[in-house]
Coordinates of C-alpha atoms and ligand atoms in Angstrom, one line a residue:
X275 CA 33.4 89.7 87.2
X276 CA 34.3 92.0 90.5
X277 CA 38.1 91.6 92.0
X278 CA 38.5 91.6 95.3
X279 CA 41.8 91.9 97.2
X280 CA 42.9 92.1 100.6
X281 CA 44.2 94.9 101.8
X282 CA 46.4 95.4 104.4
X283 CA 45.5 98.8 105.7
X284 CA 42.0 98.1 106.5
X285 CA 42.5 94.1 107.3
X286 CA 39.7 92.8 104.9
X287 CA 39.0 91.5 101.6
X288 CA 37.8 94.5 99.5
X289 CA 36.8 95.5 95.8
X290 CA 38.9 96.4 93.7
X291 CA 38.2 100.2 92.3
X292 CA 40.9 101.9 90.6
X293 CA 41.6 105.4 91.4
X294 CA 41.8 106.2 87.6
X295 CA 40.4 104.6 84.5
X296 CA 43.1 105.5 82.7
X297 CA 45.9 103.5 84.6
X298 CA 46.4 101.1 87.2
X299 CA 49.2 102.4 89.9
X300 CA 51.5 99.1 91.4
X301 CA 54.2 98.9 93.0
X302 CA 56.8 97.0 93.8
X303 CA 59.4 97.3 96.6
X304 CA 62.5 95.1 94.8
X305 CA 65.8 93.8 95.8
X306 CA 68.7 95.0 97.6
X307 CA 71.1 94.1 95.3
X308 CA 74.3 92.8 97.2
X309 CA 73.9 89.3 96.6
X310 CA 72.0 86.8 94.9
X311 CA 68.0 86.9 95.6
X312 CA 66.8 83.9 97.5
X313 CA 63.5 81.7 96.6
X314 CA 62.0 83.5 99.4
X315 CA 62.8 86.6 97.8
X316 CA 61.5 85.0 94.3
X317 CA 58.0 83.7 96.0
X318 CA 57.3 87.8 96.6
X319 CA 58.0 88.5 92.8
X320 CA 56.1 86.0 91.7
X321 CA 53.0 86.9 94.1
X322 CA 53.3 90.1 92.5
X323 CA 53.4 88.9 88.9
X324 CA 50.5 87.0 89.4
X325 CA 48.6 90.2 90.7
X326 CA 49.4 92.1 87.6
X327 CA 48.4 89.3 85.3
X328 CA 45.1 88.8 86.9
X329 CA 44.8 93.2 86.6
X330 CA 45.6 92.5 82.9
X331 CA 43.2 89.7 82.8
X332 CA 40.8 91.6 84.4
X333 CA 41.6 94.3 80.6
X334 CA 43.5 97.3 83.4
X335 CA 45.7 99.2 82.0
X336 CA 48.3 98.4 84.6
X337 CA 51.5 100.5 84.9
X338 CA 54.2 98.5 87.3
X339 CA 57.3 99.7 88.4
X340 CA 59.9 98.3 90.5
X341 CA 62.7 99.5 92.2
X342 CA 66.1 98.5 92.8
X343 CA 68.0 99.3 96.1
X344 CA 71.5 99.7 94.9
X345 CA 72.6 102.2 97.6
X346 CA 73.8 100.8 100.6
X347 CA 71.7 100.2 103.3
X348 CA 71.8 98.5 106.5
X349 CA 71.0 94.9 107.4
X350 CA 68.6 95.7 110.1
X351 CA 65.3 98.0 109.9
X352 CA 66.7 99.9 112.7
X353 CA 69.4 102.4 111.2
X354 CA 72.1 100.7 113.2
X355 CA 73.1 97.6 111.8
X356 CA 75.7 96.7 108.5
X357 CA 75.1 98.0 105.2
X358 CA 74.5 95.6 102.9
X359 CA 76.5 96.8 100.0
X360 CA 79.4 97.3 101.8
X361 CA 79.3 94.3 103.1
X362 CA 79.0 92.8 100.0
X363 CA 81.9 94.5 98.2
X364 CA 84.2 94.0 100.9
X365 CA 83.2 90.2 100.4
X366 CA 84.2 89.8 97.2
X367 CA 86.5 92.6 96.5
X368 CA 84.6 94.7 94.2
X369 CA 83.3 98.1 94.9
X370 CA 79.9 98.7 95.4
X371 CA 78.7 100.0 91.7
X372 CA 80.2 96.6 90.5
X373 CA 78.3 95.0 93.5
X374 CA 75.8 96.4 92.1
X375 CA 75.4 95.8 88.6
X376 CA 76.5 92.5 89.0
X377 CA 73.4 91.2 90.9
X378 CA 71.2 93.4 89.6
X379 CA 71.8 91.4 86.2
X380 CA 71.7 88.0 88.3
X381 CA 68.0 89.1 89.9
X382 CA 66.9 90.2 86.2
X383 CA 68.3 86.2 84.8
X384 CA 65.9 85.4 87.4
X385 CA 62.4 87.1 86.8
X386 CA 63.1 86.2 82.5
X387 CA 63.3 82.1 83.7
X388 CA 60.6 82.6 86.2
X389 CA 58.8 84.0 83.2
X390 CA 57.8 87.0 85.6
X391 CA 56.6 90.1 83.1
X392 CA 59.0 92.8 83.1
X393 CA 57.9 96.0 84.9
X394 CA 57.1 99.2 82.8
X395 CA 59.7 101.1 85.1
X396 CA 62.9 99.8 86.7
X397 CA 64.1 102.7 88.4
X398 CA 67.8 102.9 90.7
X399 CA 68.0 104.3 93.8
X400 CA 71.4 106.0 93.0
X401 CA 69.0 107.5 89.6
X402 CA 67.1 109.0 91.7
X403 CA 69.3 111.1 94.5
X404 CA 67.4 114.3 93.1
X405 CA 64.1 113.5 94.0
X406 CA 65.0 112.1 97.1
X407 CA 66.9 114.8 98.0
X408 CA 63.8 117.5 97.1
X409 CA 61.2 115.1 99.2
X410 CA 63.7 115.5 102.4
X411 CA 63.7 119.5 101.9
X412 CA 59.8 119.2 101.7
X413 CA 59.5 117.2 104.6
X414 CA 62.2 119.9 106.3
X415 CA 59.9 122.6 105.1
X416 CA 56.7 121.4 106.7
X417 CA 58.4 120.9 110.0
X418 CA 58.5 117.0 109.9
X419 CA 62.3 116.5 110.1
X420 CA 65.4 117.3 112.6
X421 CA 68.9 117.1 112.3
X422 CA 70.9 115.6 114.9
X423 CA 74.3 114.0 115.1
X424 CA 74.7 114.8 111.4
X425 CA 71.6 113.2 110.3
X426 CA 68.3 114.2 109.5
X427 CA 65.4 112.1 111.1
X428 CA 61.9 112.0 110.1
X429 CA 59.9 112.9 113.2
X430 CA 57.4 110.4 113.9
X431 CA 55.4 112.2 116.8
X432 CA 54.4 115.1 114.1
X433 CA 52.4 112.5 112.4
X434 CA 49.0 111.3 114.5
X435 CA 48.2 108.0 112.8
X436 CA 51.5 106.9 112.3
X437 CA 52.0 102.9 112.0
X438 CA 48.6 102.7 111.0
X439 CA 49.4 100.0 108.6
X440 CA 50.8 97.9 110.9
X441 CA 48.2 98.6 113.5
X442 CA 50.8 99.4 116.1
X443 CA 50.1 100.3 119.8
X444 CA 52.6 103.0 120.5
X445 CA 52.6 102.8 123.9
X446 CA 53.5 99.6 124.6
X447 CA 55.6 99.6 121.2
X448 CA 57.8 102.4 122.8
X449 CA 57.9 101.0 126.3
X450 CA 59.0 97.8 125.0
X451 CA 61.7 99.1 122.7
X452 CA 65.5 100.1 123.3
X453 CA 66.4 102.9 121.8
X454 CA 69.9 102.5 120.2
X455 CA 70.2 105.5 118.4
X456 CA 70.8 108.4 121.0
X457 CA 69.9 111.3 118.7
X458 CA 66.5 109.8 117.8
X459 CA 63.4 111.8 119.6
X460 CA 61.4 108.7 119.8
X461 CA 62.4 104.8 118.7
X462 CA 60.2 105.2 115.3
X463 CA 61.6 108.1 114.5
X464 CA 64.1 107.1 111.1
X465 CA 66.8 108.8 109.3
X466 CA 66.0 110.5 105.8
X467 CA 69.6 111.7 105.4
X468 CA 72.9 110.2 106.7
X469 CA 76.0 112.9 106.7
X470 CA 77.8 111.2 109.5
X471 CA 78.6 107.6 108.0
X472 CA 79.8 105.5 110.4
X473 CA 81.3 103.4 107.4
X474 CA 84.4 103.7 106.4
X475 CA 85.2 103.4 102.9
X476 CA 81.7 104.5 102.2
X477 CA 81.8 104.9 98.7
X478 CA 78.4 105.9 97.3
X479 CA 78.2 109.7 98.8
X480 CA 76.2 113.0 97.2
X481 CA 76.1 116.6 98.1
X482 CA 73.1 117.2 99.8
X483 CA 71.8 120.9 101.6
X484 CA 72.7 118.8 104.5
X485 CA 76.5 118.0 103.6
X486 CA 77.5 115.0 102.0
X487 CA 76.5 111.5 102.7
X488 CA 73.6 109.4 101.2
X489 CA 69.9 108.4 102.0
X490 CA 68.2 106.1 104.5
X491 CA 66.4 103.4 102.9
X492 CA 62.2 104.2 103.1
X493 CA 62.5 107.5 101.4
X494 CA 63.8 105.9 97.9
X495 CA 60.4 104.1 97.6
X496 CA 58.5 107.1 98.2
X497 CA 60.5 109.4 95.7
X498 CA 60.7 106.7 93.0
X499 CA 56.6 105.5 92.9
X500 CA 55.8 109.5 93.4
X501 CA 57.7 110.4 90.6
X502 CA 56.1 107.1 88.4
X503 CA 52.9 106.9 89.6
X504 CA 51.9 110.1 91.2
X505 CA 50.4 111.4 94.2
X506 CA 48.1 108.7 94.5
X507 CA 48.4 105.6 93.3
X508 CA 46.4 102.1 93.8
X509 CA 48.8 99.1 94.4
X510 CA 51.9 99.0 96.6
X511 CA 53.3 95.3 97.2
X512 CA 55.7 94.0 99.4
X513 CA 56.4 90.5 102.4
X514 CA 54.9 90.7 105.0
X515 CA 58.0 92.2 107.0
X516 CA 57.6 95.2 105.0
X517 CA 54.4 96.0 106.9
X518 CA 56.0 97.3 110.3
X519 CA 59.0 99.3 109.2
X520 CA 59.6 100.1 105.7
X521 CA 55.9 100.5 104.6
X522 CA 54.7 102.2 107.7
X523 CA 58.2 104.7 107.1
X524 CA 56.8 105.1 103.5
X525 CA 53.2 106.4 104.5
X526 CA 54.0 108.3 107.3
X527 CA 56.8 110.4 105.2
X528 CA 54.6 110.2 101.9
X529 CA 51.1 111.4 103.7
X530 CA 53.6 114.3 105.2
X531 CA 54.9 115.8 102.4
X532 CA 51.8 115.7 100.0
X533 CA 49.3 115.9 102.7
X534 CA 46.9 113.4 101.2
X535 CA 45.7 110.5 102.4
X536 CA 45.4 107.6 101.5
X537 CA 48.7 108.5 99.7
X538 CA 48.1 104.4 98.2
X539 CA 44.4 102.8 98.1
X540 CA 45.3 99.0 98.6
X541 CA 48.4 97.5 100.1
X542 CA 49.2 94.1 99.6
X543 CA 51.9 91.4 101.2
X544 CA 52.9 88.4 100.8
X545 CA 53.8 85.6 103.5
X546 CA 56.9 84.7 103.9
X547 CA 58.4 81.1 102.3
X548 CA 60.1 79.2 104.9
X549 CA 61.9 76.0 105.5
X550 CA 60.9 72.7 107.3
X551 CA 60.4 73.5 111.6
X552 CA 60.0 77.1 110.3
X553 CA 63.6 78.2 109.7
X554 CA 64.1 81.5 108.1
X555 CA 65.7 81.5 104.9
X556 CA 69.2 82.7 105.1
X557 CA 71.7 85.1 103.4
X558 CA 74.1 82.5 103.5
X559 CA 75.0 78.9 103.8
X560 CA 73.0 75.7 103.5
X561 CA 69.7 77.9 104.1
X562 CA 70.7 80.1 101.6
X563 CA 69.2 78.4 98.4
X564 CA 68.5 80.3 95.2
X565 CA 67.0 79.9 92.0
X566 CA 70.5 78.1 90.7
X567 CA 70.8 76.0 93.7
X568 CA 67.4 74.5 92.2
X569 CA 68.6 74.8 88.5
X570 CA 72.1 72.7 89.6
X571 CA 69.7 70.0 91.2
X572 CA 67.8 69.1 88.2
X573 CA 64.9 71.7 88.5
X574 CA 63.3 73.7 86.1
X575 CA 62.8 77.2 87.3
X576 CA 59.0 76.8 86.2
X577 CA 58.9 74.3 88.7
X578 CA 59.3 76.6 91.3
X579 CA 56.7 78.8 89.8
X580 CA 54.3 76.0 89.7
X581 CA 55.2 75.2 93.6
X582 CA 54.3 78.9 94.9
X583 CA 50.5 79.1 92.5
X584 CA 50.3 75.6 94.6
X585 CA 49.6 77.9 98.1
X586 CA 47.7 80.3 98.4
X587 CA 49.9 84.0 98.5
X588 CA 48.5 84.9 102.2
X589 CA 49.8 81.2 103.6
X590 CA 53.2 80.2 104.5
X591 CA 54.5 77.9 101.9
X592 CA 57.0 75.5 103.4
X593 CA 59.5 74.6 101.3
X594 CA 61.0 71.2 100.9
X595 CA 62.6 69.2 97.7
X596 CA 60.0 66.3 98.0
X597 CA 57.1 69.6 98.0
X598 CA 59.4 70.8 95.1
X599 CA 59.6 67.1 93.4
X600 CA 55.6 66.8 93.6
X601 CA 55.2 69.8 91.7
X602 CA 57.8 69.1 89.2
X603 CA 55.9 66.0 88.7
X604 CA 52.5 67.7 88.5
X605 CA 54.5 70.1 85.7
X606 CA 55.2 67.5 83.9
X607 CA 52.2 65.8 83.7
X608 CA 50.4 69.0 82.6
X609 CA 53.0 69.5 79.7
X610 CA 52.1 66.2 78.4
X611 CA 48.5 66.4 78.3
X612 CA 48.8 70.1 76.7
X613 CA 51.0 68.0 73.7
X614 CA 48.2 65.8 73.4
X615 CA 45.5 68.2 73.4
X616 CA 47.4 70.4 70.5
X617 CA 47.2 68.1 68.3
X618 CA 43.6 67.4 68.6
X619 CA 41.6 68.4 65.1
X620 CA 38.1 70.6 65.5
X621 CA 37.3 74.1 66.4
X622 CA 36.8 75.3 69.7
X623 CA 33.6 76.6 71.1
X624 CA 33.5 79.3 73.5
X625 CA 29.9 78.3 74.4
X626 CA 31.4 75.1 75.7
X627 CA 34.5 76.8 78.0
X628 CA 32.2 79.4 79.7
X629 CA 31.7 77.2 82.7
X630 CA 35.2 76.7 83.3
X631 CA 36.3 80.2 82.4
X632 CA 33.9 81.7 84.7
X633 CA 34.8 79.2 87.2
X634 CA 38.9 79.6 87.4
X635 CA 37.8 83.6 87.0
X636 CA 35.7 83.6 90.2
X637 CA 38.7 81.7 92.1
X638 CA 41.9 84.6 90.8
X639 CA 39.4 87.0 91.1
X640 CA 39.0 86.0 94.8
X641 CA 42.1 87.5 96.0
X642 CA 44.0 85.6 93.8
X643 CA 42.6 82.3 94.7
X644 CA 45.8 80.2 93.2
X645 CA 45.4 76.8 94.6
X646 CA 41.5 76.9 93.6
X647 CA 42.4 78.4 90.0
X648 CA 45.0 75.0 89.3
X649 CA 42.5 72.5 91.0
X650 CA 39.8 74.0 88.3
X651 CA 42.6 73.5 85.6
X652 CA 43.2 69.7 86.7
X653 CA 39.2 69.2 87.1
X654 CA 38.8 70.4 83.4
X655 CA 41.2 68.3 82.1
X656 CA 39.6 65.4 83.3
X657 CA 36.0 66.7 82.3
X658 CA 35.1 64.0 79.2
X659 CA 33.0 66.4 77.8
X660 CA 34.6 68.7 77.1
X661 CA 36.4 69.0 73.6
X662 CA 39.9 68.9 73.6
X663 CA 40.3 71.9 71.2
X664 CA 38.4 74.0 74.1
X665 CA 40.3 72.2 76.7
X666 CA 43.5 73.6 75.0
X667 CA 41.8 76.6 74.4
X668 CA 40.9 77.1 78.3
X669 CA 44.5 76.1 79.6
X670 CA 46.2 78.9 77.1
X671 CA 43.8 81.5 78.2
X672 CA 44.3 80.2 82.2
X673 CA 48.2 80.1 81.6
X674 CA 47.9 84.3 80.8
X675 CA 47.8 84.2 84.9
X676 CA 49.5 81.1 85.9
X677 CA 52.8 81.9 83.8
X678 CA 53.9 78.6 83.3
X679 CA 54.6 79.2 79.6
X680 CA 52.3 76.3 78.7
X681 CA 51.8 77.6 74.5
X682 CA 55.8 77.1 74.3
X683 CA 55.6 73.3 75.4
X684 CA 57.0 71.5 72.4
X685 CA 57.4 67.5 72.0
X686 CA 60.7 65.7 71.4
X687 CA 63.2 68.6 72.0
X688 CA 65.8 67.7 75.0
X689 CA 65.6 69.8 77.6
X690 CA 68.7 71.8 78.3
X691 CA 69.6 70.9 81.9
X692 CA 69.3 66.8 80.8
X693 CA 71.9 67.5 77.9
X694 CA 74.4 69.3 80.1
X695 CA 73.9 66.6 82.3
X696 CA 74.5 64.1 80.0
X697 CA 77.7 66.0 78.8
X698 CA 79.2 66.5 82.1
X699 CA 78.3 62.5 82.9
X700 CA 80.7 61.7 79.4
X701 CA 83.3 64.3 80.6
X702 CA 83.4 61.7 84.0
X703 CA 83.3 58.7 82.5
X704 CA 86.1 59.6 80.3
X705 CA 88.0 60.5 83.7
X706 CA 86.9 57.3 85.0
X707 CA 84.7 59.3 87.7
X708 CA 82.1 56.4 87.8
X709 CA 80.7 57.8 91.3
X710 CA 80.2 60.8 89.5
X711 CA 78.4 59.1 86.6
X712 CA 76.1 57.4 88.3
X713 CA 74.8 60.9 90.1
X714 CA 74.4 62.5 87.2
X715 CA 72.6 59.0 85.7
X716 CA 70.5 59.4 88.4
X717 CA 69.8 63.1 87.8
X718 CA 69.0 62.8 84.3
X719 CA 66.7 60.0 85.1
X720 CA 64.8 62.2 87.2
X721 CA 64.3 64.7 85.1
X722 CA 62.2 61.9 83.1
X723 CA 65.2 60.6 80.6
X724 CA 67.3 57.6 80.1
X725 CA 70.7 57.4 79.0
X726 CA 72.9 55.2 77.6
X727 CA 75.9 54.7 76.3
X728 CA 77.1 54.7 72.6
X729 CA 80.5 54.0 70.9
X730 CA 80.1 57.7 70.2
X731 CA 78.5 58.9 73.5
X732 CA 75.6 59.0 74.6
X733 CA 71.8 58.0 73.9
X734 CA 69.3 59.9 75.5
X735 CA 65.6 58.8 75.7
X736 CA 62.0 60.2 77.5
X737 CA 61.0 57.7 79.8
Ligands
LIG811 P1 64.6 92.5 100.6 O1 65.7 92.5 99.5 O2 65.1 91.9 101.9 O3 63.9 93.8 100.7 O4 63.5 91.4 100.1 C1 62.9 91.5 98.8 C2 61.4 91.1 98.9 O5 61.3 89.7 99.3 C3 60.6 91.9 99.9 O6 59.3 92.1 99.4 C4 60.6 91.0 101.1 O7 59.4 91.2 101.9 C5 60.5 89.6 100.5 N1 60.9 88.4 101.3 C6 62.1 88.4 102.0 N2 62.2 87.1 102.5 C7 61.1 86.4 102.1 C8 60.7 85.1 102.3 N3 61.4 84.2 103.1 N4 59.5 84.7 101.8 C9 58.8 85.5 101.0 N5 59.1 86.8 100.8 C10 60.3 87.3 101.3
LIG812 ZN1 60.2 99.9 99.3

């Protein structure tokens, strides 16, 4: 069955045709790792695990790889702003490799509960200094760089269609725009190369034809899927913010120095999650909620998996608790029936599933068609014709794409998060902490158990 995806560059729905039969080409632009990632971060990552499951699904021979921004880099897409790894180390008092491993770590804890496949290639931007170093002195050599100030800008009027990916008009782009950066030719124009750090205490610094200092952000992308991936390659991912900076930067410096075009064949991005009267989630503060902030409330992290197949990847998904509590429900439910339906006797027929499978195959296949691909799931389940040996059947071959880890589901066994509950609940009882207590009754009932108490503790039972 034909995949279709939309691609960014050309603004419609196209089929998929890989460039090679031999591998499949994605990438991913990851984290800057200074701080924990948000669930805005997460809904990206999972969009993106969902499109390699459905290339898998679809039998190509996907190779993914991901990158991690561990040099610093500033907090706006301008080259002014903070950079983020400073910023972060001088937070917590660490220096910037610790910074850096540390969350790297934290974002990996979160793509192994979030059941999100590993890539084939996690490559570091401090790796890969070398190749970003050699892409600059091919960009030099072709005449599409200057150095100014101490830095050495990519020149953006050498290239004739650049910001064609974010279909920007120039001319009233550049009118519009303040130029904050004196030594810059024209307000597009970015920094390959800084020398002249107007950090202090700039730690992360290599020798470089151009004296020491360190790179700007875009060209690390570039370098690292080159090196991975080739000249070409199909799939490049990102949010949609990525399109006007970052991605644009990439293409215009990638179609430079290899002087093909399309350097990528489809690019695709993500909404963006956001809170209730559209708020932007935040680096910090009550806005600022990660995958822990969900875990501490009771949730399970599939949850929020289960929440983001619930819209479709090109919508905004607003995120609230009672959205959150609705699909936690809906999670729950599905678990259940899947326990009933394993135990069923019989032998499934694939004769009998082809309806369904072609059905929920049309839907992913249509540009990942989530929301459509788990109403087919919950229509199936309902079908009372259907055997419940092929139901079971379907739902593990469906859960390949969805994620949601559906073969593991086992009965009886007490969920992790309702024991520590329970445990913390005896730990304030025995301090008397009643209010306490009751929260964490409360919590524990809804995760679906009841709890009482025991001479010796505790009893815990499924509602
Ligand atoms: P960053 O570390 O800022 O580069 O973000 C990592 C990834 O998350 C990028 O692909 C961003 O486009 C994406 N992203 C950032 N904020 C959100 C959000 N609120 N919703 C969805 N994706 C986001
Ligand atoms: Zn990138």
């Amino acid at each position: 069955m034909p995949l279709t995806v939309y691609n960014t560059l050309t603004r419609t729905k196209e089929l998929f045709v890989p460039l090679r039969k031999k591998e499949v080409g994605l990438y991913t632009c990851g984290p800057t790792v200074y701080n924990y990632v948000h669930i805005g971060n997460l809904r990206a990552y999972l969009f993106d695990d969902t499109l390699k499951r459905t290339l898998l699904f679809n039998k190509y021979p996907v190779k993914h790889v991901m990158n991690i921004t561990d040099v610093g880099h500033l907090t706006s897409d301008e080259d002014e702003g903070e950079d983020k790894m400073l910023k972060g180390a001088l937070r917590e008092k660490k220096t910037v490799w610790e910074i850096a491993e540390f969350y790297t770590d934290a974002f990996l804890g979160n793509m192994k509960k979030l059941n999100i496949l590993s890539p084939d290639i996690f490559c570091k931007a401090t790796d890969h200094i070398t190749e970003q170093i050699a892409l600059i002195q091919k960009l030099e050599h072709k005449g599409f760089t200057y150095f100014k100030g101490g830095n050495v800008y990519f020149d953006t009027s050498q290239v004739d269609d650049y910001g064609k990916l974010a279909q920007l008009d120039l001319s009233a782009e550049t009118r519009g725009r303040v130029q904050k950066d004196s030594n810059k030719k024209n307000p597009h124009d970015f920094v390959l190369w800084f020398t002249k750090s107007k950090f202090q205490e700039q730690e992360m610094k290599w020798p470089s034809p151009w004296g020491v200092g360190y790179p700007g952000w875009h060209i690390e992308c570039s370098a690292m899927s080159i090196k991975y991936l080739g000249k070409q390659f199909d799939i490049h991912c990102g949010g949609i913010d990525h399109i006007p900076v970052h991605h644009s930067n990439e293409i215009a410096q990638s179609e430079a120095a290899l002087g093909k075009k399309p350097w990528v064949k489809y690019w695709l991005h993500n909404e963006f999650l956001i809170l209730g009267q559209g708020e932007k989630m935040a680096k910090s503060g009550e806005n600022f909620i990660t995958l822990a902030t969900l875990e501490e409330k009771g949730y399970h992290p599939l949850d929020f998996r289960y929440f983001c197949l619930g819209t479709h990847y090109r919508h905004p998904l607003m995120f609230s608790y009672e959205a959150l509590d609705g699909a936690r429900n809906a999670r729950k439910r599905l678990n259940e029936r899947i326990l009933e339906l394993k135990k069923a006797k019989g032998t499934a027929s694939p004769t009998k599933q082809k309806k369904y499978l072609e059905q929920f195959t049309a839907q992913i296949n249509d540009d990942l068609n989530t929301p459509q691909a788990l109403a087919t799931l919950w229509d199936l389940l309902k079908d009372d014709t259907l055997p419940a040996k092929d139901k079971y059947a379907l739902i593990l071959k469906f859960d390949t794409i969805l994620g949601l880890d559906l073969k593991k589901i086992r009965e009886g066994k007490i969920p992790p998060q309702v024991l520590r509950f329970a445990l913390e609940r005896l730990q304030a009882r025995q301090k008397k902490d009643w209010k306490k207590s009751d929260e964490l009754r409360e919590k524990i009932n809804q995760l679906g158990y009841t709890i009482g108490d025991t001479k010796d503790g505790f009893e815990l039972k499924k509602e």
